[in-house]
mmCIF file of C-alpha atoms in Angstrom:
data_model
loop_
_atom_site.group_PDB
_atom_site.id
_atom_site.type_symbol
_atom_site.label_atom_id
_atom_site.label_comp_id
_atom_site.label_asym_id
_atom_site.label_seq_id
_atom_site.Cartn_x
_atom_site.Cartn_y
_atom_site.Cartn_z
ATOM 1 C CA MET A 277 84.961 99.720 24.798
ATOM 2 C CA THR A 278 81.101 100.107 25.283
ATOM 3 C CA LYS A 279 82.228 103.439 27.349
ATOM 4 C CA LEU A 280 84.843 104.682 24.763
ATOM 5 C CA PHE A 281 81.701 104.216 21.839
ATOM 6 C CA ALA A 282 78.924 105.689 23.998
ATOM 7 C CA GLY A 283 81.274 108.599 25.179
ATOM 8 C CA ILE A 284 81.963 109.359 21.220
ATOM 9 C CA LEU A 285 78.353 108.978 20.853
ATOM 10 C CA GLN A 286 77.275 111.358 23.473
ATOM 11 C CA GLN A 287 79.840 114.226 22.409
ATOM 12 C CA ILE A 288 78.397 114.046 18.811
ATOM 13 C CA TYR A 289 75.150 114.240 20.240
ATOM 14 C CA ASN A 290 75.511 117.002 22.334
ATOM 15 C CA LEU A 291 77.390 119.137 19.765
ATOM 16 C CA ILE A 292 74.593 118.345 16.731
ATOM 17 C CA GLY A 293 71.904 117.761 19.250
ATOM 18 C CA SER A 294 69.687 115.436 16.716
ATOM 19 C CA TYR A 295 70.024 111.617 16.996
ATOM 20 C CA GLY A 296 69.541 110.977 13.332
ATOM 21 C CA ILE A 297 72.493 113.020 12.405
ATOM 22 C CA THR A 298 74.208 112.033 15.476
ATOM 23 C CA ILE A 299 74.200 108.156 13.907
ATOM 24 C CA VAL A 300 75.170 109.552 10.287
ATOM 25 C CA VAL A 301 78.129 111.516 11.646
ATOM 26 C CA PHE A 302 79.064 108.352 14.081
ATOM 27 C CA THR A 303 78.872 106.023 11.794
ATOM 28 C CA ILE A 304 80.976 107.545 8.861
ATOM 29 C CA LEU A 305 83.473 108.193 11.874
ATOM 30 C CA ILE A 306 83.805 104.521 12.700
ATOM 31 C CA ARG A 307 83.886 103.153 8.861
ATOM 32 C CA LEU A 308 86.625 105.480 8.448
ATOM 33 C CA VAL A 309 88.443 104.084 11.442
ATOM 34 C CA LEU A 310 87.759 100.671 10.457
ATOM 35 C CA PHE A 311 88.924 101.483 6.650
ATOM 36 C CA PRO A 312 92.560 100.835 7.233
ATOM 37 C CA LEU A 313 91.712 97.486 8.665
ATOM 38 C CA SER A 314 89.391 96.787 5.463
ATOM 39 C CA ILE A 315 92.629 97.502 2.989
ATOM 40 C CA SER A 316 94.776 94.618 4.916
ATOM 41 C CA GLN A 317 92.073 92.548 5.091
ATOM 42 C CA ARG A 318 91.588 92.712 1.389
ATOM 43 C CA LYS A 319 95.166 92.684 0.657
ATOM 44 C CA GLY A 320 95.247 89.314 2.623
ATOM 45 C CA MET A 321 92.774 87.768 1.019
ATOM 46 C CA GLU A 322 93.950 88.827 -2.430
ATOM 47 C CA ALA A 323 97.306 87.356 -1.374
ATOM 48 C CA ASN A 324 95.995 84.045 -0.519
ATOM 49 C CA LYS A 325 94.017 83.890 -4.114
ATOM 50 C CA ARG A 326 97.080 84.219 -5.649
ATOM 51 C CA MET A 327 98.970 81.643 -3.919
ATOM 52 C CA GLN A 328 95.849 78.851 -4.360
ATOM 53 C CA PRO A 329 97.544 77.197 -7.769
ATOM 54 C CA LYS A 330 100.880 76.938 -5.990
ATOM 55 C CA MET A 331 98.774 75.561 -3.000
ATOM 56 C CA ALA A 332 97.362 72.920 -4.754
ATOM 57 C CA GLU A 333 100.373 71.646 -6.461
ATOM 58 C CA LEU A 334 101.810 71.179 -2.582
ATOM 59 C CA GLN A 335 98.682 69.433 -1.686
ATOM 60 C CA LYS A 336 99.236 67.231 -4.908
ATOM 61 C CA LYS A 337 102.498 66.661 -4.051
ATOM 62 C CA TYR A 338 102.700 66.396 -0.545
ATOM 63 C CA GLY A 339 99.207 65.766 0.481
ATOM 64 C CA LYS A 340 99.777 62.315 2.168
ATOM 65 C CA ASP A 341 102.938 63.392 4.125
ATOM 66 C CA LYS A 342 101.497 66.617 6.561
ATOM 67 C CA GLU A 343 104.513 67.419 8.262
ATOM 68 C CA ALA A 344 106.435 67.916 4.618
ATOM 69 C CA TYR A 345 103.307 69.775 3.227
ATOM 70 C CA ASN A 346 102.848 72.171 6.255
ATOM 71 C CA GLN A 347 106.772 73.158 6.016
ATOM 72 C CA LYS A 348 106.550 73.699 2.526
ATOM 73 C CA VAL A 349 103.375 75.607 2.688
ATOM 74 C CA MET A 350 105.479 77.879 5.640
ATOM 75 C CA GLU A 351 108.089 78.264 2.922
ATOM 76 C CA LEU A 352 105.924 79.139 0.470
ATOM 77 C CA TYR A 353 104.360 81.845 2.697
ATOM 78 C CA LYS A 354 108.211 83.262 3.687
ATOM 79 C CA GLU A 355 108.566 83.322 -0.553
ATOM 80 C CA GLU A 356 105.675 85.714 -0.810
ATOM 81 C CA ASN A 357 106.158 87.577 2.535
ATOM 82 C CA PHE A 358 102.356 86.522 3.493
ATOM 83 C CA ASN A 359 101.241 86.769 6.824
ATOM 84 C CA PRO A 360 98.591 83.916 7.313
ATOM 85 C CA ALA A 361 96.845 86.372 9.891
ATOM 86 C CA SER A 362 96.622 89.741 7.725
ATOM 87 C CA GLY A 363 93.356 88.038 6.120
ATOM 88 C CA CYS A 364 91.587 87.343 9.559
ATOM 89 C CA LEU A 365 92.639 89.309 12.051
ATOM 90 C CA PRO A 366 91.265 92.618 10.515
ATOM 91 C CA MET A 367 87.843 90.848 10.568
ATOM 92 C CA LEU A 368 88.346 89.451 14.327
ATOM 93 C CA ILE A 369 89.296 93.289 15.398
ATOM 94 C CA GLN A 370 86.140 94.379 14.058
ATOM 95 C CA ILE A 371 83.620 91.638 15.494
ATOM 96 C CA PRO A 372 83.473 93.170 19.137
ATOM 97 C CA ILE A 373 83.714 96.427 17.586
ATOM 98 C CA ILE A 374 80.161 95.510 15.546
ATOM 99 C CA PHE A 375 78.485 93.608 18.727
ATOM 100 C CA VAL A 376 79.574 96.841 21.073
ATOM 101 C CA LEU A 377 77.626 99.678 18.575
ATOM 102 C CA PHE A 378 74.860 97.028 18.224
ATOM 103 C CA LYS A 379 74.375 97.373 22.055
ATOM 104 C CA ILE A 380 74.537 100.829 22.425
ATOM 105 C CA LEU A 381 72.245 101.962 19.558
ATOM 106 C CA ARG A 382 69.979 98.782 20.374
ATOM 107 C CA ASP A 383 69.296 100.886 23.885
ATOM 108 C CA PRO A 384 70.884 104.311 23.425
ATOM 109 C CA VAL A 385 68.752 105.798 26.387
ATOM 110 C CA PRO A 386 71.086 105.155 29.220
ATOM 111 C CA TYR A 387 73.787 107.040 27.329
ATOM 112 C CA LEU A 388 71.708 109.983 25.459
ATOM 113 C CA GLY A 389 68.419 110.161 27.287
ATOM 114 C CA ALA A 390 64.669 109.368 26.206
ATOM 115 C CA GLU A 391 64.312 112.779 24.720
ATOM 116 C CA ALA A 392 67.395 112.044 21.639
ATOM 117 C CA LEU A 393 64.984 109.367 20.753
ATOM 118 C CA GLU A 394 61.817 110.865 20.306
ATOM 119 C CA GLN A 395 63.070 113.484 17.703
ATOM 120 C CA SER A 396 61.711 113.317 14.106
ATOM 121 C CA PHE A 397 64.057 112.069 11.561
ATOM 122 C CA LEU A 398 63.672 112.676 7.645
ATOM 123 C CA TRP A 399 60.312 110.660 7.179
ATOM 124 C CA LEU A 400 60.306 108.672 10.859
ATOM 125 C CA PRO A 401 58.067 110.170 13.601
ATOM 126 C CA ASN A 402 60.818 109.023 16.438
ATOM 127 C CA MET A 403 64.259 106.846 16.372
ATOM 128 C CA ALA A 404 62.811 104.126 19.204
ATOM 129 C CA ASP A 405 60.415 102.761 17.374
ATOM 130 C CA PRO A 406 60.939 100.477 13.988
ATOM 131 C CA ASP A 407 60.406 102.247 10.602
ATOM 132 C CA LEU A 408 57.150 100.783 9.093
ATOM 133 C CA LEU A 409 55.740 100.987 5.762
ATOM 134 C CA ILE A 410 53.066 103.097 7.479
ATOM 135 C CA ASN A 411 55.398 105.995 8.171
ATOM 136 C CA VAL A 412 55.678 106.223 4.320
ATOM 137 C CA ILE A 413 51.803 105.456 3.230
ATOM 138 C CA PRO A 414 49.938 107.077 6.233
ATOM 139 C CA GLY A 415 46.492 105.139 6.891
ATOM 140 C CA LEU A 416 47.445 101.720 6.160
ATOM 141 C CA SER A 417 46.093 99.158 8.783
ATOM 142 C CA GLY A 418 46.380 95.351 9.555
ATOM 143 C CA ALA A 419 49.563 93.435 8.389
ATOM 144 C CA LEU A 420 49.973 95.911 5.946
ATOM 145 C CA ALA A 421 50.960 98.849 8.088
ATOM 146 C CA LYS A 422 53.519 95.960 9.666
ATOM 147 C CA LEU A 423 55.675 95.901 6.993
ATOM 148 C CA PRO A 424 59.033 97.297 6.828
ATOM 149 C CA GLY A 425 59.656 100.445 5.479
ATOM 150 C CA ILE A 426 62.189 102.207 3.319
ATOM 151 C CA LEU A 427 65.295 101.941 6.341
ATOM 152 C CA PRO A 428 64.721 98.304 6.130
ATOM 153 C CA ILE A 429 64.565 97.933 2.539
ATOM 154 C CA ILE A 430 67.927 100.016 1.979
ATOM 155 C CA ALA A 431 69.438 97.893 4.500
ATOM 156 C CA ALA A 432 68.603 94.855 3.061
ATOM 157 C CA ILE A 433 69.702 95.994 -0.223
ATOM 158 C CA PHE A 434 72.929 97.042 0.714
ATOM 159 C CA THR A 435 73.880 94.049 3.145
ATOM 160 C CA TYR A 436 73.218 91.882 -0.152
ATOM 161 C CA LEU A 437 75.250 93.927 -2.624
ATOM 162 C CA THR A 438 78.394 93.876 0.277
ATOM 163 C CA SER A 439 77.593 90.375 0.876
ATOM 164 C CA LYS A 440 77.954 89.586 -3.138
ATOM 165 C CA SER A 441 80.756 91.687 -3.160
ATOM 166 C CA ALA A 442 82.380 89.879 -0.042
ATOM 167 C CA GLN A 443 81.879 86.535 -2.234
ATOM 168 C CA MET A 444 83.375 87.496 -5.386
ATOM 169 C CA GLN A 445 86.519 88.524 -3.309
ATOM 170 C CA GLN A 446 86.617 85.015 -1.997
ATOM 171 C CA ALA A 447 86.368 83.278 -5.501
ATOM 172 C CA PRO A 448 89.014 81.615 -6.542
ATOM 173 C CA ALA A 449 91.806 83.528 -9.056
ATOM 174 C CA ASP A 450 91.346 80.699 -11.120
ATOM 175 C CA PRO A 451 88.269 79.892 -12.271
ATOM 176 C CA ASN A 452 88.637 76.239 -13.163
ATOM 177 C CA GLN A 453 89.263 76.152 -9.223
ATOM 178 C CA LYS A 454 86.541 75.288 -7.223
ATOM 179 C CA PRO A 455 86.133 77.825 -3.904
ATOM 180 C CA GLN A 456 87.473 76.277 -1.085
ATOM 181 C CA GLY A 457 84.806 76.003 2.265
ATOM 182 C CA PRO A 458 81.083 76.300 2.045
ATOM 183 C CA ASP A 459 78.689 77.604 -0.721
ATOM 184 C CA MET A 460 78.013 81.205 0.645
ATOM 185 C CA SER A 461 75.102 81.871 -1.825
ATOM 186 C CA MET A 462 72.427 80.859 0.217
ATOM 187 C CA MET A 463 74.058 83.371 2.876
ATOM 188 C CA THR A 464 74.088 85.964 0.804
ATOM 189 C CA ILE A 465 70.371 85.797 0.371
ATOM 190 C CA MET A 466 68.784 84.873 3.673
ATOM 191 C CA PHE A 467 71.111 87.247 5.554
ATOM 192 C CA PRO A 468 69.345 90.563 3.981
ATOM 193 C CA PHE A 469 66.226 88.834 4.284
ATOM 194 C CA MET A 470 67.142 88.703 8.201
ATOM 195 C CA ILE A 471 67.984 92.432 7.936
ATOM 196 C CA LEU A 472 64.426 93.261 6.644
ATOM 197 C CA MET A 473 62.622 91.333 9.325
ATOM 198 C CA PHE A 474 64.853 92.595 11.911
ATOM 199 C CA GLY A 475 63.534 96.075 10.619
ATOM 200 C CA ALA A 476 60.501 95.900 11.423
ATOM 201 C CA SER A 477 61.088 95.174 15.190
ATOM 202 C CA TYR A 478 64.172 97.123 15.901
ATOM 203 C CA PRO A 479 64.236 100.600 16.565
ATOM 204 C CA ALA A 480 64.935 103.028 13.365
ATOM 205 C CA GLY A 481 68.080 104.400 14.614
ATOM 206 C CA LEU A 482 69.909 100.961 14.668
ATOM 207 C CA ILE A 483 68.936 100.022 11.518
ATOM 208 C CA LEU A 484 69.872 103.566 10.268
ATOM 209 C CA TYR A 485 73.091 102.306 11.298
ATOM 210 C CA TRP A 486 73.033 99.623 9.934
ATOM 211 C CA ALA A 487 72.140 100.604 6.307
ATOM 212 C CA LEU A 488 74.415 103.692 6.049
ATOM 213 C CA SER A 489 77.301 101.036 7.296
ATOM 214 C CA ASN A 490 76.901 99.140 4.648
ATOM 215 C CA ILE A 491 76.373 102.005 2.034
ATOM 216 C CA ILE A 492 79.527 103.203 3.395
ATOM 217 C CA GLN A 493 81.052 99.535 3.055
ATOM 218 C CA PHE A 494 79.782 99.061 -0.207
ATOM 219 C CA VAL A 495 81.342 102.032 -1.619
ATOM 220 C CA GLN A 496 84.954 101.285 0.122
ATOM 221 C CA ASP A 497 84.776 98.262 -1.501
ATOM 222 C CA ILE A 498 85.012 99.589 -4.839
ATOM 223 C CA VAL A 499 87.780 102.069 -3.531
ATOM 224 C CA ILE A 500 89.904 99.153 -2.233
ATOM 225 C CA THR A 501 89.694 97.280 -5.071
ATOM 226 C CA ARG A 502 90.751 100.217 -6.984
ATOM 227 C CA ILE A 503 93.962 100.404 -4.680
ATOM 228 C CA VAL A 504 94.391 96.903 -4.731
ATOM 229 C CA SER A 505 94.497 96.669 -8.546
ATOM 230 C CA SER A 506 96.751 99.842 -8.576
ATOM 231 C CA GLU A 507 99.448 98.004 -6.296
ATOM 232 C CA ASP A 508 99.516 94.988 -7.880
ATOM 233 C CA LEU A 509 99.956 96.536 -11.155
ATOM 234 C CA SER A 510 102.910 98.275 -10.106
#
């Protein structure tokens, strides 16, 4: 899989000649490929939310008899034409892709050569070094110069927005019903903060991918919400 994505990245770079624009095009292509999986995952989550009241009733009625409960749950799945893997399988497919992309973009020199990272892009003097505040405000020194720049801030903001969107999608359909699983509010805050800190130490090219990927995902979430809502109405 690494060779496949590295080859695609290399072909785009050979056509364009700019590493920054290559990452933009590459990110858009990846998000387009993953878009059908995102729709499938969202449909599975929405179907699961709709079944929660019935699941709660089965839990009350058959909770002490696990065998009977499991049988009734499977009957409910069949009745609702619901596949339990539909919500998590697309996510499981995406995880190795994310790790492969992280590996490639963290160190793209073996695939593109060192000269690709030495190119400037927008306000960035090169794509190999982190995007720091000094890139935007020249003349800074000391601790201020090492603070995260524009890209890490954008990446952190849209990581928060996509995390918040995911949290809202997982909320129970019934407002009186408590959500299953641990409260994700803390992770919704901590994860963007971690991205902000990583942005001050990881290559700008990697953070550009992460920022743009989350921007596209945020827009896709809005589009998918409309698609799923229109299908539910029909």
